[in-house]
Coordinates of C-alpha atoms and ligand atoms in Angstrom, one line a residue:
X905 CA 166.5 78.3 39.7
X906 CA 167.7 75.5 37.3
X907 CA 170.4 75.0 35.1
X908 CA 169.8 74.9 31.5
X909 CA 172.6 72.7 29.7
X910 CA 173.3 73.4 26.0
X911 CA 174.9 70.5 24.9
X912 CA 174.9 70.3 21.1
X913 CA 174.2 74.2 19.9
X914 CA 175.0 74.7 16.4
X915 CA 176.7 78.0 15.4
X916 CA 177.1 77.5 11.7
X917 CA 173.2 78.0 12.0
X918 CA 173.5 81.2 14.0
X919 CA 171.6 83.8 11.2
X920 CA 168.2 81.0 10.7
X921 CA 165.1 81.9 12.0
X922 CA 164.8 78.6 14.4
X923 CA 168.2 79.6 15.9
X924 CA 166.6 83.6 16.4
X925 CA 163.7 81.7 18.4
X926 CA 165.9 79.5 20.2
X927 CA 168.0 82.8 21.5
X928 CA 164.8 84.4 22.5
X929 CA 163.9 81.2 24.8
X930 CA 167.4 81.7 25.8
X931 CA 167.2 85.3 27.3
X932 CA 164.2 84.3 28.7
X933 CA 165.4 81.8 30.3
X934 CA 168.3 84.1 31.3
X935 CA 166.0 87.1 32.7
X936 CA 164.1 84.5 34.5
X937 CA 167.2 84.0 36.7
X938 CA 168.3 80.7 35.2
X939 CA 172.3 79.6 34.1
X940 CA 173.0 78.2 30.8
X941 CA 175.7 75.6 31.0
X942 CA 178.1 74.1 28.8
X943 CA 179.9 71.5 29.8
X944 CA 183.2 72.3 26.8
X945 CA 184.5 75.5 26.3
X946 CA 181.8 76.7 23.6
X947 CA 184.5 79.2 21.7
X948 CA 188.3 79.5 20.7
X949 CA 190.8 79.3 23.2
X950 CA 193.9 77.2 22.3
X951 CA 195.7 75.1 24.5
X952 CA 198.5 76.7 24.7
X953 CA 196.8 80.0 26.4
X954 CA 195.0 77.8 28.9
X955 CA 198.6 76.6 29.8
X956 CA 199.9 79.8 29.9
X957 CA 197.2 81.3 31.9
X958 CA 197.7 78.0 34.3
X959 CA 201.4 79.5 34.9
X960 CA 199.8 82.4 36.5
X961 CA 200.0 83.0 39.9
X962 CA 199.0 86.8 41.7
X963 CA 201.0 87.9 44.0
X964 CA 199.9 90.5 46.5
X965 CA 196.4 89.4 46.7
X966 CA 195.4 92.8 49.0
X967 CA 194.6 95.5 46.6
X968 CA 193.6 93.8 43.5
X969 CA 190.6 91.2 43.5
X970 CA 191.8 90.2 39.8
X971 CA 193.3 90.8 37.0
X972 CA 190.6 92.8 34.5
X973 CA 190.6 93.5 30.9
X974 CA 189.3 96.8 29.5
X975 CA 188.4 95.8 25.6
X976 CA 188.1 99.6 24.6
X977 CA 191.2 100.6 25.8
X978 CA 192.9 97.3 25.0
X979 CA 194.2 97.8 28.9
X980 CA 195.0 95.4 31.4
X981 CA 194.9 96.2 35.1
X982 CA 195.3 94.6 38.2
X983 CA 198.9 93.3 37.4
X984 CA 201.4 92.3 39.9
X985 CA 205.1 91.9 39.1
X986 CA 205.1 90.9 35.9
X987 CA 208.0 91.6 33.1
X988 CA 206.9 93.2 30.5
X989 CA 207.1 90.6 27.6
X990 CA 204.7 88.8 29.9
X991 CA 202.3 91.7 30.6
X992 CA 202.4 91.8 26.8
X993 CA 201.3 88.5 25.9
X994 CA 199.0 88.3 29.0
X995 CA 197.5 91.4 27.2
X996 CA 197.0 90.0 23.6
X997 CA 195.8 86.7 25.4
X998 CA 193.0 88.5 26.9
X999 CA 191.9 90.5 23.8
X1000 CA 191.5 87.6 21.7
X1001 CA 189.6 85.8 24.2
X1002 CA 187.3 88.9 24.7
X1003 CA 187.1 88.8 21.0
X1004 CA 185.7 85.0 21.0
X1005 CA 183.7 85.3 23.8
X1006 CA 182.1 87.9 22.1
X1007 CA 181.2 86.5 19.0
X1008 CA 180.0 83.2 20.6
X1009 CA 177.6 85.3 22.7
X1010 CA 176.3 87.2 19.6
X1011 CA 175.6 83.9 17.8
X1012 CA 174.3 82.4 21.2
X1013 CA 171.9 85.2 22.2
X1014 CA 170.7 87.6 19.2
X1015 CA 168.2 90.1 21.0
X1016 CA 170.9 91.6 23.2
X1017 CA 173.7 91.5 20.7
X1018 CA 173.5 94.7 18.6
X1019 CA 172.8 96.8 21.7
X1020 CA 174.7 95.4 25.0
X1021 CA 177.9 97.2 26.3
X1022 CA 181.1 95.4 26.3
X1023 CA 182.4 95.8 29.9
X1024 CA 185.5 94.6 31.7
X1025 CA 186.8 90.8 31.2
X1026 CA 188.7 89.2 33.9
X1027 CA 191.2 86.4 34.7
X1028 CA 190.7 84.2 38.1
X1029 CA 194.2 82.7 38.9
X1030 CA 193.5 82.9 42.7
X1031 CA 192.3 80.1 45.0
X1032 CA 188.6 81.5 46.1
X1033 CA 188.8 79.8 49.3
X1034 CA 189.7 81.6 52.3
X1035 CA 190.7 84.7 50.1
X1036 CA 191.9 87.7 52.7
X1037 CA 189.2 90.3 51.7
X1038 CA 187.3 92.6 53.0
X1039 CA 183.6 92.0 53.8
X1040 CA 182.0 93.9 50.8
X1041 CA 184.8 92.7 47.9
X1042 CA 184.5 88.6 49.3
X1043 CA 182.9 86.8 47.1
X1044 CA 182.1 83.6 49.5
X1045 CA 179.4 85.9 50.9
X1046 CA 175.6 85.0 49.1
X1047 CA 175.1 88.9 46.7
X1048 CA 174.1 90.5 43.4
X1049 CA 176.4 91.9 41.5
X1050 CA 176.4 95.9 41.6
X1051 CA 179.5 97.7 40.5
X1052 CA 180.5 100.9 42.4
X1053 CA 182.4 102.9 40.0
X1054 CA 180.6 101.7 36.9
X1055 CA 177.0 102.5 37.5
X1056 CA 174.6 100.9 34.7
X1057 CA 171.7 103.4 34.6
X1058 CA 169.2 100.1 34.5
X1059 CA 171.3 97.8 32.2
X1060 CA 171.7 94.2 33.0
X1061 CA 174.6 92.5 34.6
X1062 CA 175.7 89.6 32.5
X1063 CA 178.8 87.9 32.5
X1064 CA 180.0 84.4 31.3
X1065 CA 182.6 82.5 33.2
X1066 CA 184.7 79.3 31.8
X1067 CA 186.4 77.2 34.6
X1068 CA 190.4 76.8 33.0
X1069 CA 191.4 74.8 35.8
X1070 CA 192.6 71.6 34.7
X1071 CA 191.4 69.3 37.9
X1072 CA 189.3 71.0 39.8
X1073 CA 185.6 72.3 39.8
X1074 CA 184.4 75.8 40.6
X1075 CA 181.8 75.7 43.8
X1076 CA 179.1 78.1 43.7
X1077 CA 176.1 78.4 46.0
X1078 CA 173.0 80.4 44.3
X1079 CA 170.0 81.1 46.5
X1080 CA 166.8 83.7 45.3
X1081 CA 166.5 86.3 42.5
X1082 CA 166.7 89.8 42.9
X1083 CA 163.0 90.3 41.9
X1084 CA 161.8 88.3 45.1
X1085 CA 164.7 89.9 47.3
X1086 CA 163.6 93.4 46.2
X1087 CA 159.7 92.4 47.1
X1088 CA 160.4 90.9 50.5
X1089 CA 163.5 93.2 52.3
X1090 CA 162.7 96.6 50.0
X1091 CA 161.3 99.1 52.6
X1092 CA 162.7 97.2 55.5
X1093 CA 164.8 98.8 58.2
X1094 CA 168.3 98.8 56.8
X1095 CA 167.4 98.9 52.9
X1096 CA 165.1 101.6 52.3
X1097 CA 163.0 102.0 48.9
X1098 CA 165.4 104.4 46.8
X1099 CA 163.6 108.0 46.1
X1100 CA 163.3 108.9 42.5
X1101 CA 165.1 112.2 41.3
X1102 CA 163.6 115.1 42.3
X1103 CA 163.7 118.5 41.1
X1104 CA 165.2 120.4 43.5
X1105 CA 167.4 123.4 44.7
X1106 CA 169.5 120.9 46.6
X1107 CA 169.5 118.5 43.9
X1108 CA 170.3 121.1 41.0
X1109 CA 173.2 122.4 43.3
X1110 CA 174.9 118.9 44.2
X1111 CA 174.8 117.6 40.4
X1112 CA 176.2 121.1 39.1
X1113 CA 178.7 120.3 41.6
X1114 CA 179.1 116.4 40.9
X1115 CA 179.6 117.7 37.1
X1116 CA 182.1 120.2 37.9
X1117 CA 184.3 117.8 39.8
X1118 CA 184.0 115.4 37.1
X1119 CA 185.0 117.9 34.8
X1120 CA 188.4 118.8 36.8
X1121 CA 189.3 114.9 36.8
X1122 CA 187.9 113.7 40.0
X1123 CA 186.8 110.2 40.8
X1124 CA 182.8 111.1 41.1
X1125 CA 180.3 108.7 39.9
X1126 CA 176.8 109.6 39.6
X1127 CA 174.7 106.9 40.5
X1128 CA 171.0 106.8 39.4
X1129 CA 168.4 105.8 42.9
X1130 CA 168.4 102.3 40.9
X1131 CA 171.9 102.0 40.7
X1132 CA 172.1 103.4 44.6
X1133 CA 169.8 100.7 45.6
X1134 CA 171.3 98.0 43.4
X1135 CA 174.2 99.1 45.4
X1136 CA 172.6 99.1 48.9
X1137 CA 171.3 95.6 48.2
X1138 CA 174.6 94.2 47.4
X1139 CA 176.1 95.5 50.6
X1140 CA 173.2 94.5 52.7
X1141 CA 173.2 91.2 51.9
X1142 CA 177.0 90.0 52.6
X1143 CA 176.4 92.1 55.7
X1144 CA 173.3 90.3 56.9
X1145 CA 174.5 87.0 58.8
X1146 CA 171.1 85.9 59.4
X1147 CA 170.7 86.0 55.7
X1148 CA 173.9 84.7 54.6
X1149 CA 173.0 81.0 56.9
X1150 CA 169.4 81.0 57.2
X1151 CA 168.3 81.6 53.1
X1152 CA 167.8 78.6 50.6
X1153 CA 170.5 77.7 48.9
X1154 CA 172.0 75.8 45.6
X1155 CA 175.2 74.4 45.2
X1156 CA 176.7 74.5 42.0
X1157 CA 180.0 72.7 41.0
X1158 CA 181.7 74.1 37.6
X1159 CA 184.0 70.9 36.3
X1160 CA 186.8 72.1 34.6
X1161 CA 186.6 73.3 31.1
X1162 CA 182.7 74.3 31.5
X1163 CA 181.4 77.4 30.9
X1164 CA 178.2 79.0 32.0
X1165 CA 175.8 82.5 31.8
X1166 CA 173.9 84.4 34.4
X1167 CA 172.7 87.9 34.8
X1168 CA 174.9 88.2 38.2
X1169 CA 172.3 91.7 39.2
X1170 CA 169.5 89.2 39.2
X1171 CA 171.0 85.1 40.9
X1172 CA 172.4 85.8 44.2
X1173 CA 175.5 84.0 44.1
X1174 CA 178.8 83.7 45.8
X1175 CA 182.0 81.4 44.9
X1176 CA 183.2 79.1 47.8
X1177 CA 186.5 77.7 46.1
X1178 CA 188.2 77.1 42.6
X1179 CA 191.3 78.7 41.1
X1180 CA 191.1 79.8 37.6
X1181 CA 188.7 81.3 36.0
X1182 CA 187.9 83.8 32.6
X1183 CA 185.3 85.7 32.5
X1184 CA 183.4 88.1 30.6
X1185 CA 180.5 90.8 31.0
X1186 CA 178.0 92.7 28.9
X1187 CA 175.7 95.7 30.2
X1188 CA 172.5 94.7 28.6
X1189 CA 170.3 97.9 27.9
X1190 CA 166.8 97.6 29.4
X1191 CA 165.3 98.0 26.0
X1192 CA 166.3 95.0 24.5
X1193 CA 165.2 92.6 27.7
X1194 CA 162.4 89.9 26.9
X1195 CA 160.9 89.8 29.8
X1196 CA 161.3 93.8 31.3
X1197 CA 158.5 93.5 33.9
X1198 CA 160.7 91.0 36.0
X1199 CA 163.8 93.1 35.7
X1200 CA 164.7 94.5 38.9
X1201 CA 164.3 97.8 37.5
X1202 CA 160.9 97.5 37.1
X1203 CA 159.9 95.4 40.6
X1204 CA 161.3 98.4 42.3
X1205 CA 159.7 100.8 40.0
X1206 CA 156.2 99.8 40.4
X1207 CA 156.9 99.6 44.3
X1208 CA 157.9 103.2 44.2
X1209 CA 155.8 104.4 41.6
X1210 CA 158.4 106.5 39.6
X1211 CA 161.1 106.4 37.2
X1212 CA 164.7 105.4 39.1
X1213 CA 166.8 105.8 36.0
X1214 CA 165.5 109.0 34.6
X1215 CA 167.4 111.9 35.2
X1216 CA 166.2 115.4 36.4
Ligands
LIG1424 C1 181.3 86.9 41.6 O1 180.8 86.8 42.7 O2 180.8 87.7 40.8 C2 182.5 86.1 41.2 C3 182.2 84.6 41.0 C4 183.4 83.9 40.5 O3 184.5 84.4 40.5 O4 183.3 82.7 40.2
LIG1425 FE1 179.4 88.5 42.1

C-alpha cells in the first residue's frame, strides 16, 4: 500500500480530457487500496471555521463517537451541550464544508462523481488516544469500515479526512486490503462465507416481516449477505488479538492541515491518536468502479459462486 501525494493538481483544468485520464488513474489507484495525500487543505475552508472548530470540545464522550453531518437533511447529530446560536453555526459550518468537499472531489475524481451517494460528514474534536469505547466502535483497533445501520448493498466506502489540528499529526496504522483478508480468513472458523439469498418459505416470511416492521417505524435494517459479511469482517478483526499484533503494518502520520482519500471498506486501518479532524464520505455504486473485479464484492462473489447483493 503506498501513498500517492498530489501536490500541484490543477482544478481550473477539471472538464479537459488529460484531467478525465488523470482521475481514472486516480480511482484506480484508489480501488487498488492506495491513499491520495495532500499535504494543504485542497478546498475552501476559512480560517476562521478552523478556529472555531478548534474551540470545540465534546463533552460526554460515551454515547456519541462524533459529531456527524446528514447533508440531505441539513441535520447535525451527536451534539452535546451546546446553546443553540452555537448548534446553529456549527450547523452552517458543516454544510458549507460538505458543500466544498464535494465539489473538490467531483473535480478530483470524475468517474464516480455523477453517480456516488453523499453520506454522513463528521467532525473529530476528540483526542483518539485512549478513547473509553467499546471494543467494536474503538477505532485504535486494525478494521474495514462497515456501517451497521446504513447498509451499502455493494457500494464503496469512501471518505476524505483533513487533519484541522494546528500542531499535531494524525497517526494511523494501515495493514492488508480487504481483497487479500477476504481470500485468506473467508471460510475460516469464526467468519463464514455469507450465503446468497435464497428463495424460501422462511426467507419470504422474515422479509414480509422485516418490511412490515419497517413500515410501522421500527429500527430494522435489511442487510444484503455482502453487507452481513462486510459486517462480520469488521467485527472479527478488532476482535482477533492475534491479528490485531501479529499482521503487517504501516504507520501513517497526517501533519496538520493535510488531507487524504481511501476507500475505508477496502485499507484496514485504525487511528492511534490526533484530535481534530473533518471528514467526509461517499457510497460509490459498483457500476461506476474501475477496477470491479478487485472490489470486495466481487472476491467474495467468485468464492461463493452467486450474487450477494441481489435480492430474492
Ligand atoms: C476510522 O476508523 O474510520 C476513523 C479514522 C479517523 O478518525 O481518523
Ligand atoms: Fe474506520
Amino acid at each position: 500500500m503506498a501513498l500517492i501525494t498530489i501536490q500541484d493538481f490543477d482544478f481550473t483544468r477539471a472538464a479537459s480530457q488529460p484531467a478525465l485520464h488523470l482521475g481514472q488513474w486516480y480511482c484506480r489507484q484508489l480501488e487498488r487500496g492506495h491513499i491520495l495525500f495532500f499535504p494543504h487543505i485542497p478546498f475552501e475552508l476559512s480560517e476562521e471555521d478552523r478556529a472555531f472548530l478548534l474551540t470545540q470540545q465534546q463533552a460526554g464522550t460515551g454515547y456519541h463517537k462524533n459529531i456527524a453531518y446528514r447533508p440531505h437533511q441539513d441535520r447535525i447529530t451527536g451534539l452535546v451541550k451546546r446553546s443553540r446560536e452555537e448548534e446553529e453555526r456549527l450547523r452552517a459550518l458543516m454544510r458549507t464544508y460538505s458543500r466544498h468537499v464535494t465539489r473538490f472531489m467531483a473535480v478530483l475524481l470524475p468517474p464516480y462523481a455523477s453517480r456516488w451517494r453523499l453520506d454522513y460528514a463528521s467532525f473529530r474534536p476528540q483526542e483518539e488516544r485512549g478513547r473509553p469505547l467499546r471494543l467494536r466502535s474503538r477505532n485504535d483497533l486494525l478494521h474495514v469500515d462497515a456501517f451497521p445501520t446504513r447498509p451499502t448493498g455493494g457500494g464503496r466506502i469512501l471518505r476524505v479526512f483533513t487533519n484541522i489540528h494546528p500542531t499535531r499529526p494524525r497517526l494511523w496504522v494501515t495493514s492488508e486490503t480487504c481483497d487479500v483478508l477476504i481470500e485468506r480468513l473467508a471460510g475460516t472458523p469464526g467468519l463464514p462465507l455469507p450465503s446468497p439469498w435464497r428463495r424460501s418459505v422462511w426467507s419470504c416470511l422474515r422479509h414480509g416481516l422485516a418490511a412490515a416492521g419497517r413500515r410501522a417505524g421500527l429500527p430494522l435494517v435489511r442487510r444484503s449477505p455482502y453487507d452481513a459479511f462486510m459486517l462480520r469482517l469488521h467485527h472479527y478483526l478488532k476482535e482477533h488479538e492475534e491479528y490485531q499484533t501479529s499482521c503487517p503494518k504501516q504507520v501513517w502520520a497526517f501533519p496538520p492541515r493535510s488531507t487524504w482519500i481511501v476507500f475505508t471498506d477496502m485499507v484496514t486501518h485504525a487511528v492511534l491518536s490526533g484530535q481534530f479532524a473533518l471528514e467526509q464520505t461517499f457510497i460509490v455504486p459498483h457500476e461506476v468502479l474501475v477496477l470491479p473485479e478487485k472490489s470486495p464484492l466481487r472476491v467474495l462473489e467468485r468464492l461463493v459462486g452467486a450474487s450477494l447483493t441481489a435480492m430474492e
